[in-house]
Amino acid sequence: MTTPPHTSSSAEPRRRVRRWHQRGFTGCSTCRRRHVRCDEASPRCQNCFRLGLECDGSQGRMTFKVYNPASNQQNQASTTTPESSESEPTQQRRTVSPETDKTDSTSIASPLSSLEMFLALTSPQPQNGRQLPPPPPPPPPPRRITGDLPSSPTLELDAGTTPLLNVEEEGYILAHFVNHVSILLIAHHGPVYAINKSNKNNTKNPFQCDFPLLAQSSPAMLGAMQALGALHLANTAASGTQDTRHFQYAMAKYSDVVKLFRLKSHQTGQRTLLADLATCLLLCYFEMMDSQHPNWLVHLKGAKEIYRIMFHPTPAEQADRVGEGERQAAVRHPLLTDLLLLLADLDVAGACATVNGTVIPGPYWRMHAVDGGGSAAAGWEQEHLHNTTNTSPTPVSFTGRDQVLAELTDAWAGLMEIRASTSKFGKAKDEDMPVEQQDVVFGDLLNSLLAWRASAPECLRVLGLLDLNTTTRPTTNSCLPSYPYPDLLAYAACLEAYEKATALHLYKIVAAGRPDQQINLAHLNLLACRILDLVAFLADGVGQLAILWPLFIAGREACDYTQQLAIRDRMIGMQRFGFKNVERTLESLEDFWSRKRAFPGIWIESINDLRSSVLL
């Protein structure tokens, strides 16, 4: 029998072609070690459950290391980790691989040229054919920052590695921050700035009016504004090259700002307290808009250090003449009151998220209040001037609508104090507070809420009597005929929503880990339904951003599918504003609802179950 001739093609081994598949990065560690696909079930995946293996559950989103785009073209040197002026974040921010930019290095725009282009875009053009003066020449190529800066093996960032944008693009980003992002930021503080939208003379948005002027003397603050503007453009734009460039630019600007903070912290006499405090607030908003990691807590700690230098300096800091002069100038600046109110609002919001109390102890927002018109004529400022000049403070008096606004502002300050105390109570309970003392503190906080409601302004008391389930929603040109303050209806509803959410949060904290202290579910559902009615009845437009925390608290108690569907639709609609904390909140609620459907019945939650890393 003859064998067939052996051809050259049959001698070659057959190549194994692997079928294309979607690679996963979010499975449990056991499945990833075995190189099998994980169904990411919780608390154990089906593969580990079937084989009896140990499973640590789905790992969620992976955190990627951030590398310098030009690090492979330069020599290795000391590296820095983005952080605020106080401490380092524990995780690095993810980023996409940057695209190769063809722009020459000489086109890097200085902060001054960016600010001039922003002014050119937001100011009227000169007449008679006169042109604006040309921007100043670009600075020399940046040098690598060296010195006593800590290094990190996972990060390669050089000074001046921001993705290159021309002057017009940087000016457009600044104009976008002032014209658009500033409105969204102030919308988060609706109860603080309870100003009638129709009265333009009383409207004051510090992000629009004061921040651009203050940023002229602070490159770090200017960079933070640019980072926020670019990140918002990236979050609201369709996927594409422009989206990627804006995201890269925002992350690089963020890194540049925190490096400037660290560099200034090692140099004496380099602090500009007011601008540094504003920069810390902007970095908190950046983390809230990005919502990848809880690094906003780091920037709040940096703001705490600046607050300490301002109001509680050490003897050595007081002996420094230059630093003391800067401190006195910052304390007397009219913008300080607005900054401290914004800081207090972020601090209390962070306390409710972490259930660990405020970063800065004490109700310091009580000492830094604004009047109904939003001006910085605070009682604390008058007291401070009285202590320094030995003159009697002039009492602030209000009449008519301004009196109602002052009452709303005072009521919001009191509610913030109760929210902070509730968070502090949760922290103490998590640290093994005795059960008897828990009941005493719970009773005191509940009495504080009842006293707050008894002393609430008339506009709040009247709103509490309205049945929003049977009342038709007012149109744009009409209002409820029985409500005496129709222009303040939305602000009063926002305050009541926060009141009901605070009570709901307090009940959940006292019942955490205690089967003997479970609250009546019907009572919790009543509070949640009232919050949802207030949100559905009165919240509209960007004002929805101000009621995100009450919506989240009520959403955790929503058992009806119709309520869950309404919350889901509202949050999906709110994602158009470009804040990723809305998306993260919806993901948290979806996970919570799925677990409640899988395991129905009464849950005994712990304090950790009430904590969240998302700033609302």
C-alpha angles and dihedrals in degrees: 000000000000121000119228115257113270109242125204093239093059091052092066114088114246113254118234110229113202115219115241114258139170110261114219127213100178105067127108119285093248094057092044090051090049090045093233128130115265122212088212093227119166135265090002129006120235094248094057092040092053094046096038093240128150112264128191095192131239114333096212121211116359119233113230125206118249116231131186110258090221098038093105090056097052137054119273114258141150115323134205136213121223110250141139126254093279114044143337127274112246094226135045122235119252120240139178122249106270122240120237110268116212096197117118117250091239091070095071106129120227121226090252094054091047091052092048091051090049090052089048091054096046100038130072114268119249117260133226092051095290114150129216115261113266117260117263118268115277117265122254117275109290122253128225113265110245134174136077095341117136116247131225126202092214101056135063113184127153129194108270098021092129110131106264118259126170123244094262092055093049090048090050090052091052091048089050090054094050097042102038116008092049091060091051092048094051090046088068088062098050097138091049094053099039094173126154107251092214093056102075094176092066096043113107123175109181091198088062103032107034110017097068091051094047091048091063089079097039123061089187093056091046090051091050091053090049091048092052093047093049093046091052090050089051093048095048100039126089117258113278146093095305091052091052094048093051091048092050091047092050094050093046092049089050090054092047092052095051090046089054089051092053092046092051092048089062094050123072119228094019099107123111098188100195095047091043091053091049090049092053089052091050090051089052089053089048091056090046091051092046097037096185098123135007093253089131086085089062092055091047088056089051090052088050090058091050089048089052092051090050100048107015107034121172120245089255091054091048090051091057104092096199093047093044091052091051090048094051091048091051094048092053095044113115091223092062093081092056092047093051092049090052090046092050092050091051091044094053091044089053091048091055090049098048097031087220102111128254122313092231108048123229133032094288090158087070088066094048106052129150129219124244094273093056095247122141097247093127128170090232091054091051090049090050092050089048090055092049101040102028092230127132113258117242110240116237113234127190134195134193116339093001088060090055091049091050090051091050091050092049091048090052091051090052092049090050089055091053091048091051091048090050091053091048089051090054091052092050091048091051087054091061102269110184115263093238091054090047090059091048094051091045090053092049093050092046090051089050090056091048091049090048090054092047092053095040119128119268092253089061095045092051092048091052089061095055119101103220093186094068100031117091115236112259118245125233095269098039136056140190106295093213096053112092096204108043094165090057096045095104094049093048090049090051091053093049091049090054090047093054091043091052091052091048091048091050092052091050092050096050091047094048111117093356118105089182093059102052112147122228107271091216090059092049091048090051091055092046092050091051091053092049091048091052091049095046094043102046113010113098139151119352089343087081089075089068094061099045095111095050089046090053093047092048091044092061089060097043106115098165116090091220091057092047091050091051091050091048093050092048094049092046088053091048092056089079089076090072100241112132093200087077090057093046091049092053091049090052092050093047090053091047093050093049091052091049090052091048094046108028121186137062114332124209100212126193129219090259089058088060095050123097135185093211117098111225 
